[in-house]
Amino acid sequence: MASIINSISFKNFFNYYGDYEDTRYDFEEGVNIIVADNGAGKSKFFNAFLWLFYDQILDSDDKRKKAIKDIAYKIISDKAKNETSLGSSLVSGIRVEYSTGRFKYQITKSFTATRIKENLTDYDSWQIVIDDLEVDQSEIILHRYKPVYDYDEKRKIINRLILPDLRQYSFLQGEEVDRIIDFSKKSSIEDAVRTLTNISKYEELVELIRDIAKKSENDLNKKTKETNAQTDRLEKAQQEKETLTFMLKKEVESLSEFQKLYEDAEREKNELDQKYANAEKRKELDEKISAKNRVLKSAKEEYDSFLEGINNKFFDGNFSWISLGFENHVEDFKEKIKLFRQNRYEKRALLKASESPNDYFTMLPVNSPDAVSLENMIDSEHCYVCDRPAEKGSDAHNYLLKLKNRPNENKPTKEFVKNDLEEFFGNLQVNASPFCNKFDAIPQSVLRTKEREGELRERVDKLNNELKSLKSQRKDILIAGAESDENDNALSIINQFKGAIKRMEQASNKIERLEGNIKELKHNLSVTEKEIENLRPKDLPEGYTLNYKICSDLEEAIVNAKERVFDNMVNLLEEHANRHFQNLIRHNDLAGGILKFEKTPAGSISLKYIDSTGNEVHGGSEGFQRMKKFSVVMAIISVNTTQYNYPLLADAPLSAFGKAFTEGFFEAIGGVFPQSIVLVKELYDGDDEMKLSDLGKKLIKEDNIKTIYLNTVNKGVEQIDLVTTKTKLK
Amino acid sequence: MERDKILQEILSDPEIMEKYNIKKSELKTLKSGPPYYNKIVEVLSVIINDNDNHMNSSQIYKKIKNVHNIS
């Protein structure tokens, strides 16, 4: 019976805060999906199984798997840590329930952490004690767990969930699919065939029968000698056979060496191929980064210059922003300046009138009375103009004296106000006039400028993001590149690449020659064996002859059977891989090609993708490449002569797949794995009310999808308040 | 049974079938236990069974010689 995971629950495990019953996920036979955005606990969920199977956790900081004890302080929910006072303890753990037909098991792994220092997140703030592994067993119909005490039995129960040999095909994270099936390594498909067939049994039998056949020949030869009827011709033929056998052995050894050379050269070529492709991609990205940097620099300059220009708009008569808010001041100014001028004129008139009343009140002609008349009036102390006395010392007499001295007086104009602002206000009016005409246009101008500033800033941000993305891609390529370093230039890579191809060609030619030699030697050996058979004395005991005949025939038959089993399995894998591939791409616009397994001269199996006319198709997206490999993984599972009895546990297997691939994936896995638990981001849509993409909503309605959970986190909170919340959508 | 399947697979070799008179229809009925169909089936059964019993080639060969009465 298949192993079916019934539930998984957590206790203060990363963001899964709370006790086991608060965080329990129930699953069914069939396809189960957990949808979550980045940071909502997908990888942490997957980590629970790493803990279960290997007592390890993948440290997201450096992407390395670490022993539980070393990373325990990072596993505990920060919220739980924060709620634990100094000297107090908490428990962090995982619990998995699974069933296999008759029995049901519950496995709990946990540790107890005691807070010994104030700082929450330090390694030495927590004293960790790993709790005993708890495994409970129950008959399904009884519903009552009983503990399992034997440690070996506990390990067996964990291993039964997914057998260790099969975990590589059934328990995978993201790009691990690429590593499972690496066709540059001979062992890759051989390992799969070995896992799927009893080929190792045939290998043991080949070893045995070779030894047994040799023994039977020795016995026969010994018996022949005992008969004293051995002829020179027989002896010569036997020597010939020994020579041929020796030569054959040497040629087979040589063939093995050249196959190894071919395999090494092929692997180097494949590695360089990747490296060269990476170098090309890096070069391409460097050019893009450089161009993007130039555009960004220019955009930043434009933005800076735009910001500087904003100041000018305050004082530039074309924009006149400075006058914004002064709209009512014009009328106010007009009123005030009118009043100012009126007052000013009045003051001036009064001053003038008081200083020179005669200027305003006499009708005398200018410069009259004349100087002589004035002299007479002064001397006679009488004003003949108004015919009034003007005694010496009186105001009238003094005024006559003043008039007499009139031509000699050159007094400066007396200021009639303390500060004459006439000119200032005049200038103000002149200078302000261009600003006053712009009042209506200013709000629009400010708005346009603001919009433009937004556009420019948005452009700079967009370019910055694009640049960041390009740099990130470049970084990824560097990581993906085999032992890549900056000193590897394209030329040396090409030279190494060509060298590897040349070695492959040389090895291939040699292999071809050696295979020809081996064939010929085998033929000669067969002829010699027949000759020996004919030359043997006829009166030999039949048992010896028959023994040798059967053993040597079986030797050949077992070797052939071993190769046949291998080839049959490869053919079966090819057939299944193609069936799965067609299912996976059924929603794509892609014309369905054919996956072809081909034996290389080194004996390894290469995967080729050919079109309907038999031409090999190169390239394709990363998602497409991964889909090919995933087809092979599914084939490895489905060719099992017995039903595959283990669940698929996959974290982000679709990260490089397109939408159409994703849809095909969920349809196809249902037909291969009895149960699948898949953690995905691709079905998440933050803007949707249900937080599900259109495909997610479509999948909810599919019969083969049994459960869908949505994981969310309370965004915008501190780490110590971060909690994953689950919602069961189906 | 896995041993029977291995036996049938090895003996399905056309040359062997012809040489030891194994009919296609009988191939699927061949067993790795007595009574044996013929000598080659018996010898191969000894090898397959005793390999599973972790016997080495010398021990197995002795048993094969017994099959042929030449020990």
PDB file of N, CA, C and O in Angstrom, chain A residues 384-426:
ATOM      1  N   TYR A 384       4.563 148.919   0.486  1.00  0.00           N
ATOM      2  CA  TYR A 384       3.711 149.646  -0.461  1.00  0.00           C
ATOM      3  C   TYR A 384       2.820 148.695  -1.257  1.00  0.00           C
ATOM      4  O   TYR A 384       1.893 149.147  -1.908  1.00  0.00           O
ATOM      5  N   VAL A 385       3.109 147.409  -1.170  1.00  0.00           N
ATOM      6  CA  VAL A 385       2.270 146.453  -1.919  1.00  0.00           C
ATOM      7  C   VAL A 385       0.917 146.295  -1.228  1.00  0.00           C
ATOM      8  O   VAL A 385      -0.133 146.405  -1.861  1.00  0.00           O
ATOM      9  N   CYS A 386       1.037 146.102   0.112  1.00  0.00           N
ATOM     10  CA  CYS A 386      -0.233 145.948   0.839  1.00  0.00           C
ATOM     11  C   CYS A 386      -0.575 147.177   1.677  1.00  0.00           C
ATOM     12  O   CYS A 386      -1.569 147.182   2.419  1.00  0.00           O
ATOM     13  N   ASP A 387       0.329 148.149   1.553  1.00  0.00           N
ATOM     14  CA  ASP A 387       0.142 149.420   2.236  1.00  0.00           C
ATOM     15  C   ASP A 387      -0.078 149.180   3.735  1.00  0.00           C
ATOM     16  O   ASP A 387      -1.048 149.608   4.326  1.00  0.00           O
ATOM     17  N   ARG A 388       0.881 148.496   4.293  1.00  0.00           N
ATOM     18  CA  ARG A 388       0.842 148.274   5.739  1.00  0.00           C
ATOM     19  C   ARG A 388       2.227 148.577   6.293  1.00  0.00           C
ATOM     20  O   ARG A 388       3.225 148.387   5.589  1.00  0.00           O
ATOM     21  N   PRO A 389       2.278 148.984   7.535  1.00  0.00           N
ATOM     22  CA  PRO A 389       3.599 149.273   8.115  1.00  0.00           C
ATOM     23  C   PRO A 389       4.415 147.997   8.241  1.00  0.00           C
ATOM     24  O   PRO A 389       3.854 146.928   8.437  1.00  0.00           O
ATOM     25  N   ALA A 390       5.673 148.184   8.122  1.00  0.00           N
ATOM     26  CA  ALA A 390       6.605 147.038   8.261  1.00  0.00           C
ATOM     27  C   ALA A 390       7.789 147.491   9.095  1.00  0.00           C
ATOM     28  O   ALA A 390       8.876 147.740   8.559  1.00  0.00           O
ATOM     29  N   GLU A 391       7.478 147.603  10.393  1.00  0.00           N
ATOM     30  CA  GLU A 391       8.529 148.122  11.270  1.00  0.00           C
ATOM     31  C   GLU A 391       9.682 147.148  11.375  1.00  0.00           C
ATOM     32  O   GLU A 391       9.513 145.949  11.277  1.00  0.00           O
ATOM     33  N   LYS A 392      10.826 147.802  11.603  1.00  0.00           N
ATOM     34  CA  LYS A 392      12.058 146.989  11.702  1.00  0.00           C
ATOM     35  C   LYS A 392      11.901 145.962  12.807  1.00  0.00           C
ATOM     36  O   LYS A 392      11.431 146.272  13.900  1.00  0.00           O
ATOM     37  N   GLY A 393      12.241 144.765  12.566  1.00  0.00           N
ATOM     38  CA  GLY A 393      12.120 143.667  13.554  1.00  0.00           C
ATOM     39  C   GLY A 393      10.815 142.896  13.445  1.00  0.00           C
ATOM     40  O   GLY A 393      10.691 141.802  13.976  1.00  0.00           O
ATOM     41  N   SER A 394       9.818 143.524  12.737  1.00  0.00           N
ATOM     42  CA  SER A 394       8.550 142.780  12.596  1.00  0.00           C
ATOM     43  C   SER A 394       8.661 141.699  11.512  1.00  0.00           C
ATOM     44  O   SER A 394       9.604 141.716  10.716  1.00  0.00           O
ATOM     45  N   ASP A 395       7.671 140.797  11.520  1.00  0.00           N
ATOM     46  CA  ASP A 395       7.686 139.712  10.501  1.00  0.00           C
ATOM     47  C   ASP A 395       7.612 140.290   9.102  1.00  0.00           C
ATOM     48  O   ASP A 395       8.289 139.811   8.173  1.00  0.00           O
ATOM     49  N   ALA A 396       6.833 141.357   8.989  1.00  0.00           N
ATOM     50  CA  ALA A 396       6.682 141.967   7.669  1.00  0.00           C
ATOM     51  C   ALA A 396       7.995 142.541   7.185  1.00  0.00           C
ATOM     52  O   ALA A 396       8.383 142.363   6.023  1.00  0.00           O
ATOM     53  N   HIS A 397       8.732 143.213   8.117  1.00  0.00           N
ATOM     54  CA  HIS A 397      10.047 143.780   7.750  1.00  0.00           C
ATOM     55  C   HIS A 397      11.023 142.668   7.371  1.00  0.00           C
ATOM     56  O   HIS A 397      11.734 142.759   6.370  1.00  0.00           O
ATOM     57  N   ASN A 398      11.009 141.616   8.230  1.00  0.00           N
ATOM     58  CA  ASN A 398      11.914 140.458   7.942  1.00  0.00           C
ATOM     59  C   ASN A 398      11.601 139.822   6.585  1.00  0.00           C
ATOM     60  O   ASN A 398      12.493 139.405   5.860  1.00  0.00           O
ATOM     61  N   TYR A 399      10.295 139.762   6.290  1.00  0.00           N
ATOM     62  CA  TYR A 399       9.910 139.166   4.996  1.00  0.00           C
ATOM     63  C   TYR A 399      10.393 140.009   3.831  1.00  0.00           C
ATOM     64  O   TYR A 399      10.869 139.491   2.815  1.00  0.00           O
ATOM     65  N   LEU A 400      10.351 141.342   4.037  1.00  0.00           N
ATOM     66  CA  LEU A 400      10.856 142.233   2.981  1.00  0.00           C
ATOM     67  C   LEU A 400      12.346 141.993   2.778  1.00  0.00           C
ATOM     68  O   LEU A 400      12.822 141.952   1.645  1.00  0.00           O
ATOM     69  N   LEU A 401      13.064 141.788   3.900  1.00  0.00           N
ATOM     70  CA  LEU A 401      14.519 141.508   3.805  1.00  0.00           C
ATOM     71  C   LEU A 401      14.750 140.179   3.033  1.00  0.00           C
ATOM     72  O   LEU A 401      15.643 140.096   2.207  1.00  0.00           O
ATOM     73  N   LYS A 402      13.893 139.255   3.357  1.00  0.00           N
ATOM     74  CA  LYS A 402      14.025 137.927   2.696  1.00  0.00           C
ATOM     75  C   LYS A 402      13.804 138.036   1.186  1.00  0.00           C
ATOM     76  O   LYS A 402      14.535 137.454   0.372  1.00  0.00           O
ATOM     77  N   LEU A 403      12.808 138.830   0.844  1.00  0.00           N
ATOM     78  CA  LEU A 403      12.522 139.013  -0.585  1.00  0.00           C
ATOM     79  C   LEU A 403      13.670 139.690  -1.293  1.00  0.00           C
ATOM     80  O   LEU A 403      14.010 139.377  -2.424  1.00  0.00           O
ATOM     81  N   LYS A 404      14.270 140.671  -0.549  1.00  0.00           N
ATOM     82  CA  LYS A 404      15.389 141.411  -1.146  1.00  0.00           C
ATOM     83  C   LYS A 404      16.565 140.465  -1.463  1.00  0.00           C
ATOM     84  O   LYS A 404      17.205 140.580  -2.486  1.00  0.00           O
ATOM     85  N   ASN A 405      16.744 139.521  -0.520  1.00  0.00           N
ATOM     86  CA  ASN A 405      17.884 138.581  -0.709  1.00  0.00           C
ATOM     87  C   ASN A 405      17.505 137.385  -1.613  1.00  0.00           C
ATOM     88  O   ASN A 405      18.281 136.480  -1.790  1.00  0.00           O
ATOM     89  N   ARG A 406      16.317 137.399  -2.133  1.00  0.00           N
ATOM     90  CA  ARG A 406      15.772 136.273  -2.924  1.00  0.00           C
ATOM     91  C   ARG A 406      16.704 135.746  -4.001  1.00  0.00           C
ATOM     92  O   ARG A 406      16.937 134.536  -4.073  1.00  0.00           O
ATOM     93  N   PRO A 407      17.293 136.570  -4.791  1.00  0.00           N
ATOM     94  CA  PRO A 407      18.137 136.020  -5.862  1.00  0.00           C
ATOM     95  C   PRO A 407      19.318 135.249  -5.320  1.00  0.00           C
ATOM     96  O   PRO A 407      19.820 134.347  -5.937  1.00  0.00           O
ATOM     97  N   ASN A 408      19.745 135.652  -4.116  1.00  0.00           N
ATOM     98  CA  ASN A 408      20.942 135.005  -3.564  1.00  0.00           C
ATOM     99  C   ASN A 408      20.613 133.669  -2.862  1.00  0.00           C
ATOM    100  O   ASN A 408      21.501 132.898  -2.572  1.00  0.00           O
ATOM    101  N   GLU A 409      19.368 133.432  -2.578  1.00  0.00           N
ATOM    102  CA  GLU A 409      19.006 132.183  -1.874  1.00  0.00           C
ATOM    103  C   GLU A 409      18.968 130.999  -2.836  1.00  0.00           C
ATOM    104  O   GLU A 409      18.326 131.064  -3.868  1.00  0.00           O
ATOM    105  N   ASN A 410      19.671 130.005  -2.475  1.00  0.00           N
ATOM    106  CA  ASN A 410      19.647 128.797  -3.334  1.00  0.00           C
ATOM    107  C   ASN A 410      19.448 127.569  -2.433  1.00  0.00           C
ATOM    108  O   ASN A 410      20.251 126.652  -2.378  1.00  0.00           O
ATOM    109  N   LYS A 411      18.381 127.590  -1.731  1.00  0.00           N
ATOM    110  CA  LYS A 411      18.146 126.526  -0.745  1.00  0.00           C
ATOM    111  C   LYS A 411      17.741 125.215  -1.427  1.00  0.00           C
ATOM    112  O   LYS A 411      16.986 125.230  -2.387  1.00  0.00           O
ATOM    113  N   PRO A 412      18.253 124.104  -0.966  1.00  0.00           N
ATOM    114  CA  PRO A 412      17.834 122.807  -1.557  1.00  0.00           C
ATOM    115  C   PRO A 412      16.369 122.526  -1.231  1.00  0.00           C
ATOM    116  O   PRO A 412      15.857 123.025  -0.241  1.00  0.00           O
ATOM    117  N   THR A 413      15.782 121.700  -2.119  1.00  0.00           N
ATOM    118  CA  THR A 413      14.364 121.380  -1.924  1.00  0.00           C
ATOM    119  C   THR A 413      14.216 120.591  -0.639  1.00  0.00           C
ATOM    120  O   THR A 413      14.920 119.602  -0.406  1.00  0.00           O
ATOM    121  N   LYS A 414      13.354 121.105   0.193  1.00  0.00           N
ATOM    122  CA  LYS A 414      13.173 120.425   1.468  1.00  0.00           C
ATOM    123  C   LYS A 414      12.279 119.200   1.247  1.00  0.00           C
ATOM    124  O   LYS A 414      11.268 119.273   0.553  1.00  0.00           O
ATOM    125  N   GLU A 415      12.729 117.990   1.861  1.00  0.00           N
ATOM    126  CA  GLU A 415      11.937 116.754   1.719  1.00  0.00           C
ATOM    127  C   GLU A 415      10.616 116.958   2.421  1.00  0.00           C
ATOM    128  O   GLU A 415      10.552 117.474   3.525  1.00  0.00           O
ATOM    129  N   PHE A 416       9.576 116.540   1.753  1.00  0.00           N
ATOM    130  CA  PHE A 416       8.273 116.726   2.390  1.00  0.00           C
ATOM    131  C   PHE A 416       7.805 115.484   3.149  1.00  0.00           C
ATOM    132  O   PHE A 416       6.828 115.484   3.861  1.00  0.00           O
ATOM    133  N   VAL A 417       8.526 114.351   2.928  1.00  0.00           N
ATOM    134  CA  VAL A 417       8.304 113.154   3.764  1.00  0.00           C
ATOM    135  C   VAL A 417       9.654 112.624   4.169  1.00  0.00           C
ATOM    136  O   VAL A 417      10.662 112.910   3.522  1.00  0.00           O
ATOM    137  N   LYS A 418       9.678 111.876   5.243  1.00  0.00           N
ATOM    138  CA  LYS A 418      10.975 111.399   5.740  1.00  0.00           C
ATOM    139  C   LYS A 418      11.608 110.438   4.726  1.00  0.00           C
ATOM    140  O   LYS A 418      12.756 110.576   4.353  1.00  0.00           O
ATOM    141  N   ASN A 419      10.837 109.395   4.265  1.00  0.00           N
ATOM    142  CA  ASN A 419      11.353 108.449   3.249  1.00  0.00           C
ATOM    143  C   ASN A 419      10.457 108.505   2.026  1.00  0.00           C
ATOM    144  O   ASN A 419       9.272 108.153   2.108  1.00  0.00           O
ATOM    145  N   ASP A 420      11.051 108.947   0.950  1.00  0.00           N
ATOM    146  CA  ASP A 420      10.245 109.025  -0.272  1.00  0.00           C
ATOM    147  C   ASP A 420      10.297 107.674  -0.988  1.00  0.00           C
ATOM    148  O   ASP A 420      11.332 107.292  -1.535  1.00  0.00           O
ATOM    149  N   LEU A 421       9.205 106.898  -0.930  1.00  0.00           N
ATOM    150  CA  LEU A 421       9.196 105.543  -1.515  1.00  0.00           C
ATOM    151  C   LEU A 421       8.544 105.516  -2.888  1.00  0.00           C
ATOM    152  O   LEU A 421       8.253 104.451  -3.423  1.00  0.00           O
ATOM    153  N   GLU A 422       8.365 106.698  -3.454  1.00  0.00           N
ATOM    154  CA  GLU A 422       7.691 106.781  -4.747  1.00  0.00           C
ATOM    155  C   GLU A 422       8.407 105.936  -5.794  1.00  0.00           C
ATOM    156  O   GLU A 422       7.803 105.130  -6.493  1.00  0.00           O
ATOM    157  N   GLU A 423       9.743 106.127  -5.819  1.00  0.00           N
ATOM    158  CA  GLU A 423      10.514 105.416  -6.831  1.00  0.00           C
ATOM    159  C   GLU A 423      10.484 103.899  -6.567  1.00  0.00           C
ATOM    160  O   GLU A 423      10.333 103.087  -7.473  1.00  0.00           O
ATOM    161  N   PHE A 424      10.597 103.560  -5.252  1.00  0.00           N
ATOM    162  CA  PHE A 424      10.590 102.145  -4.883  1.00  0.00           C
ATOM    163  C   PHE A 424       9.280 101.468  -5.320  1.00  0.00           C
ATOM    164  O   PHE A 424       9.284 100.411  -5.967  1.00  0.00           O
ATOM    165  N   PHE A 425       8.181 102.169  -4.997  1.00  0.00           N
ATOM    166  CA  PHE A 425       6.904 101.567  -5.374  1.00  0.00           C
ATOM    167  C   PHE A 425       6.722 101.533  -6.884  1.00  0.00           C
ATOM    168  O   PHE A 425       6.134 100.612  -7.426  1.00  0.00           O
ATOM    169  N   GLY A 426       7.312 102.561  -7.497  1.00  0.00           N
ATOM    170  CA  GLY A 426       7.233 102.595  -8.978  1.00  0.00           C
ATOM    171  C   GLY A 426       7.964 101.422  -9.569  1.00  0.00           C
ATOM    172  O   GLY A 426       7.448 100.702 -10.423  1.00  0.00           O
TER     173      GLY A 426
END
